[in-house]
Each structure stands twice: as structure tokens, then as C-alpha cells.
JSON list of C-alpha atoms in Angstrom, two decimals:
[
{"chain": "A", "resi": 1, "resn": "UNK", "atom": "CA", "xyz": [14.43, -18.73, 17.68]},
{"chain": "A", "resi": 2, "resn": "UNK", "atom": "CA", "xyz": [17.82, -18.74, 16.55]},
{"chain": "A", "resi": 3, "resn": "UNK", "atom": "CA", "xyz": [19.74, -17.14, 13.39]},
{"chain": "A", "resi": 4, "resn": "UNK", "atom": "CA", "xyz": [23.05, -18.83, 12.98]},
{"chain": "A", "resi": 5, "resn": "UNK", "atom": "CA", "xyz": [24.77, -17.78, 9.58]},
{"chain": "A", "resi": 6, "resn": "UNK", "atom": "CA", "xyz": [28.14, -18.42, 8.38]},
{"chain": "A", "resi": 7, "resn": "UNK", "atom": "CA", "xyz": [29.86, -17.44, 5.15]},
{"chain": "A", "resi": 8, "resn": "UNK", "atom": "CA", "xyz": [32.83, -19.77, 3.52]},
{"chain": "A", "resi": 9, "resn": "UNK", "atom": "CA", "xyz": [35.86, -19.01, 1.25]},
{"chain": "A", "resi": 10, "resn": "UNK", "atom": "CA", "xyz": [36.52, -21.66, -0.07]},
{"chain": "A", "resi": 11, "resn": "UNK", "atom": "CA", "xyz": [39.87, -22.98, -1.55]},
{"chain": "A", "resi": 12, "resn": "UNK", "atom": "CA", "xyz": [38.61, -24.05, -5.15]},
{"chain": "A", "resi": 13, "resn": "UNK", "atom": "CA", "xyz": [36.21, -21.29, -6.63]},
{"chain": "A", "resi": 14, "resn": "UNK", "atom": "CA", "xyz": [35.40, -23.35, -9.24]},
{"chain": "A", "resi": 15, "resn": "UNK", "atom": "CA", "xyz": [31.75, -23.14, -10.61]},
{"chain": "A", "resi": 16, "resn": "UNK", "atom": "CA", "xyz": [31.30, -26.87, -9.99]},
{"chain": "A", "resi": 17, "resn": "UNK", "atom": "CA", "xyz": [33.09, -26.99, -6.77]},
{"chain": "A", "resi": 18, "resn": "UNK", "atom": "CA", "xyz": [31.09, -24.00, -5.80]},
{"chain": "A", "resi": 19, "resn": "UNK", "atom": "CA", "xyz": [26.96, -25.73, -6.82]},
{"chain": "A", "resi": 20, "resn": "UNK", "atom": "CA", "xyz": [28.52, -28.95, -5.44]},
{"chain": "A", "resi": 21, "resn": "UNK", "atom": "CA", "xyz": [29.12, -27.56, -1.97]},
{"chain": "A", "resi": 22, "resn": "UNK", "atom": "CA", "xyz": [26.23, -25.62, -1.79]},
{"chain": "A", "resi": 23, "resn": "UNK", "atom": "CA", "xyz": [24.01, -28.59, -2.60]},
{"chain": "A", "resi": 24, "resn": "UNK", "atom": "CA", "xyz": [25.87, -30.81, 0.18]},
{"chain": "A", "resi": 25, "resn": "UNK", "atom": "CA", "xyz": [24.81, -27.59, 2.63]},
{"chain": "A", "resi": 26, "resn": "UNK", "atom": "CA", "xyz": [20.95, -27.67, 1.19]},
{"chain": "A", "resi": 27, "resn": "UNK", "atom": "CA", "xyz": [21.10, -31.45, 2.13]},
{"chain": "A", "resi": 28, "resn": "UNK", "atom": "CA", "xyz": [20.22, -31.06, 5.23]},
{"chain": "A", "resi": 29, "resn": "UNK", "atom": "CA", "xyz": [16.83, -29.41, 4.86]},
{"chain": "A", "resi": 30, "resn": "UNK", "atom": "CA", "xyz": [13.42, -31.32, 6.22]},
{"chain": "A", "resi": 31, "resn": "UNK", "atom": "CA", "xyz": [16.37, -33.46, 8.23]},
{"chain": "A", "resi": 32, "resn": "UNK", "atom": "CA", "xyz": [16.99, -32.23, 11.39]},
{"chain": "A", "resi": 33, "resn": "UNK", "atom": "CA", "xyz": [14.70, -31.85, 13.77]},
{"chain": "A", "resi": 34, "resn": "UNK", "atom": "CA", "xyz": [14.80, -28.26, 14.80]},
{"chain": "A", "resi": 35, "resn": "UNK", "atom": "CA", "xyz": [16.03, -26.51, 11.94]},
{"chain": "A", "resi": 36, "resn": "UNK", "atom": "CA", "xyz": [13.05, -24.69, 10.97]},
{"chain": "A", "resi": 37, "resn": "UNK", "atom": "CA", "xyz": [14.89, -23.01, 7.78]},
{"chain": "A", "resi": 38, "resn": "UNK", "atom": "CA", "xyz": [18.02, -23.12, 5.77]},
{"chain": "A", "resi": 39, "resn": "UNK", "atom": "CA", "xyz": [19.51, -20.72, 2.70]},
{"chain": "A", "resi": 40, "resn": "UNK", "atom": "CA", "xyz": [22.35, -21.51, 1.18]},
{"chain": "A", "resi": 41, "resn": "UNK", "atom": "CA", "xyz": [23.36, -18.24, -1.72]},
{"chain": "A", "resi": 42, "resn": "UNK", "atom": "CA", "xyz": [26.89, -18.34, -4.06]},
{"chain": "A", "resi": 43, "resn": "UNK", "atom": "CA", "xyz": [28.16, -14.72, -4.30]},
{"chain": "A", "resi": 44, "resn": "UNK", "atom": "CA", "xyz": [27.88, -13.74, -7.59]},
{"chain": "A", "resi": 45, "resn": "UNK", "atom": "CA", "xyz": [29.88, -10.14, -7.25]},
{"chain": "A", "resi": 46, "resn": "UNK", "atom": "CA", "xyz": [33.45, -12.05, -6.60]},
{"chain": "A", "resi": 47, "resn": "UNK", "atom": "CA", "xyz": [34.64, -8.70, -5.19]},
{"chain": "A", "resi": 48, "resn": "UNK", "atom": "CA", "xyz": [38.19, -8.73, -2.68]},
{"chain": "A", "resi": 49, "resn": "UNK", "atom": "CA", "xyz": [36.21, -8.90, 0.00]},
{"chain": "A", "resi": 50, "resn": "UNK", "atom": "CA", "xyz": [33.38, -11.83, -0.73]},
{"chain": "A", "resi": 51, "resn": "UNK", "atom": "CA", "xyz": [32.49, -14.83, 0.57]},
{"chain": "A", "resi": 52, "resn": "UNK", "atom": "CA", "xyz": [31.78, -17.73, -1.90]},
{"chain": "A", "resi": 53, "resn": "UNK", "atom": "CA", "xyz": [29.13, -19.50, 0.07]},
{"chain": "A", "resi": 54, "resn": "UNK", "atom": "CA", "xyz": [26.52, -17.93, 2.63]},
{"chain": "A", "resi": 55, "resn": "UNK", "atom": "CA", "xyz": [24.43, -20.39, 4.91]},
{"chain": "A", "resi": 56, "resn": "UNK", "atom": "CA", "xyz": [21.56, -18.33, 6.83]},
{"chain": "A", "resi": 57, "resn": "UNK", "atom": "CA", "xyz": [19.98, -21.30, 9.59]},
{"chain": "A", "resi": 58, "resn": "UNK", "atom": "CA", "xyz": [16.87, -20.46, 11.68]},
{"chain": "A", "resi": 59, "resn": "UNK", "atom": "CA", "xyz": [16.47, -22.88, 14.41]},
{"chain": "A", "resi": 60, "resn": "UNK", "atom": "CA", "xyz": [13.66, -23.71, 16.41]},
{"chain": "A", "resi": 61, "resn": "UNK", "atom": "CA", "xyz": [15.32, -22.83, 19.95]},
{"chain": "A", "resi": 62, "resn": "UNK", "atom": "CA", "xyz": [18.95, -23.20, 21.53]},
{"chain": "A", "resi": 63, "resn": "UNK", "atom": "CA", "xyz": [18.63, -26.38, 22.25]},
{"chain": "A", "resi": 64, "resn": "UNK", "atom": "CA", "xyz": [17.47, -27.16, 18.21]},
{"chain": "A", "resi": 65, "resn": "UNK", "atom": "CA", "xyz": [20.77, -24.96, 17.74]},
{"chain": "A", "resi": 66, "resn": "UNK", "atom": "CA", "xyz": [22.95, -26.83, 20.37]},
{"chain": "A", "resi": 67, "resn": "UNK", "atom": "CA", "xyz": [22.03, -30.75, 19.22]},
{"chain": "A", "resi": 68, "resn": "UNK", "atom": "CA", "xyz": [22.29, -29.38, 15.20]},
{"chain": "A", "resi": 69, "resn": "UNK", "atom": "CA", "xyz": [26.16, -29.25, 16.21]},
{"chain": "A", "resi": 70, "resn": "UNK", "atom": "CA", "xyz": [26.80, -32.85, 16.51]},
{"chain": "A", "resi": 71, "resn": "UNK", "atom": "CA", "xyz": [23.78, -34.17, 14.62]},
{"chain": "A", "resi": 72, "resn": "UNK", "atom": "CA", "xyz": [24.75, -37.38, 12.64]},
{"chain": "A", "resi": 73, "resn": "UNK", "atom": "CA", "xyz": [23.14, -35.43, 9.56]},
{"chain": "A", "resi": 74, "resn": "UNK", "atom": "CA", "xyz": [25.64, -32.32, 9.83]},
{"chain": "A", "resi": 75, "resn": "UNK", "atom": "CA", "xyz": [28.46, -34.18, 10.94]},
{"chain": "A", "resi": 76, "resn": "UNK", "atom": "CA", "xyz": [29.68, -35.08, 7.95]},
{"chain": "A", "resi": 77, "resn": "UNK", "atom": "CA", "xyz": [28.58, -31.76, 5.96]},
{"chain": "A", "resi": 78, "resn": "UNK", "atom": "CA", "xyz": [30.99, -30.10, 8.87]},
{"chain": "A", "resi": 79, "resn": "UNK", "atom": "CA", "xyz": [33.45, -32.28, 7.82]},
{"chain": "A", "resi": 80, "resn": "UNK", "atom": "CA", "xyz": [33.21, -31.44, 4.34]},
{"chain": "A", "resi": 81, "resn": "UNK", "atom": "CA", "xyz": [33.23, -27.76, 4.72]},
{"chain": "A", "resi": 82, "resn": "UNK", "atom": "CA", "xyz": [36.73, -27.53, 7.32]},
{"chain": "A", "resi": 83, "resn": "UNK", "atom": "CA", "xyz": [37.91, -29.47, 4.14]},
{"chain": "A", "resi": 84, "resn": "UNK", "atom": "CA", "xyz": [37.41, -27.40, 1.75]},
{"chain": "A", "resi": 85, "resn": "UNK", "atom": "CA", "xyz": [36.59, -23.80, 2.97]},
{"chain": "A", "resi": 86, "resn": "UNK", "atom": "CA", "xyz": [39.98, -21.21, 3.26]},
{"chain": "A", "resi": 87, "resn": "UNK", "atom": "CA", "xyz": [37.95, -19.67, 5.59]},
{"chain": "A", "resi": 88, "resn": "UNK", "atom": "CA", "xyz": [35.08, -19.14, 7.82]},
{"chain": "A", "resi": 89, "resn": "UNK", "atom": "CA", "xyz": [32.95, -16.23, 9.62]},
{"chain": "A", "resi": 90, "resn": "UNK", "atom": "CA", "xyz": [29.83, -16.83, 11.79]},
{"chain": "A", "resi": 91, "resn": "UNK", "atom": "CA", "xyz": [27.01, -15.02, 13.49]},
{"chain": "A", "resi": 92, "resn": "UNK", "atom": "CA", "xyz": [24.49, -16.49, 15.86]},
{"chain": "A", "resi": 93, "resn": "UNK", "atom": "CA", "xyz": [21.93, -14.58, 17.82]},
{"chain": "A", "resi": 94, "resn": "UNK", "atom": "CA", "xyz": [18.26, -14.81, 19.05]},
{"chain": "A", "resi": 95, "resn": "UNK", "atom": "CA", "xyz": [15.66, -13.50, 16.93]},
{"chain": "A", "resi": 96, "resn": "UNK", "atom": "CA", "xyz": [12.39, -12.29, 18.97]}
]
């Protein structure tokens, strides 16, 4: 299996910006084939070093991980989060 998390700053911290984009992330659960689980937390703390948005994945397999990247289902949820996120961090490693 694979763990792929990522953690977004995003530009507008609003409250509703904030539920809106973490409800576009949860929109891809039951939908792609492979994704066996899917988390999606707002930080609540709002220290100087926070991220707004986490997104903790656990995929099936590599391949699950590698066709998840252009699936027609994320595609435009990527989209959505290079236009609003400041920034980005990610992890991705094998879970036993």
C-alpha cells in the first residue's frame, strides 16, 4: 500500500474558502479505483507554522498511486488546488 499525504496553504483562509476546498478534496472518495482511503482535516491551531488543509491518501498499490495522478476524477481537483493553495508539501511512502 501506499500513504501519499500533502498539506496546503492556501491563499484565502477564509472559513468558507477553507470547508469549500476541503469538500472538493473529499469528492473524490468511493471514485477512484484504487484509493482505498482518503482524510481531508482543516488546522484548527492557525499557528506560524500550519498548514490549512491536510489530505492523508492510502492507495491500493503504486500503480493505484501512479493512474490516481492523471485520473479524470482528480484532474480537475488538482487543478483547483495549484489555484488556490500558496503552497504545498508532500510525503509518499509504502506502508507494509
Amino acid at each position: 500500500m501506499i500513504r501519499h499525504i500533502v498539506l496546503f496553504r492556501l491563499k484565502d483562509k477564509s472559513r468558507e474558502n477553507l470547508e469549500k476546498t476541503a469538500a472538493i478534496l473529499r469528492g473524490m472518495e468511493g471514485k477512484i479505483e484504487g484509493l482505498v482511503s482518503i482524510e481531508v482535516g482543516i488546522d484548527f491551531l492557525r499557528s506560524e507554522r500550519s498548514y490549512d488543509i491536510a489530505l492523508n491518501t492510502l492507495f491500493a498499490d503504486r500503480a493505484a498511486f501512479e493512474a490516481y495522478q492523471n485520473h479524470p476524477v482528480h484532474l480537475p481537483v488538482k487543478a483547483h488546488m495549484h489555484a488556490v493553495r500558496e503552497t504545498s508539501c508532500a510525503a509518499d511512502y509504502q506502508v507494509d
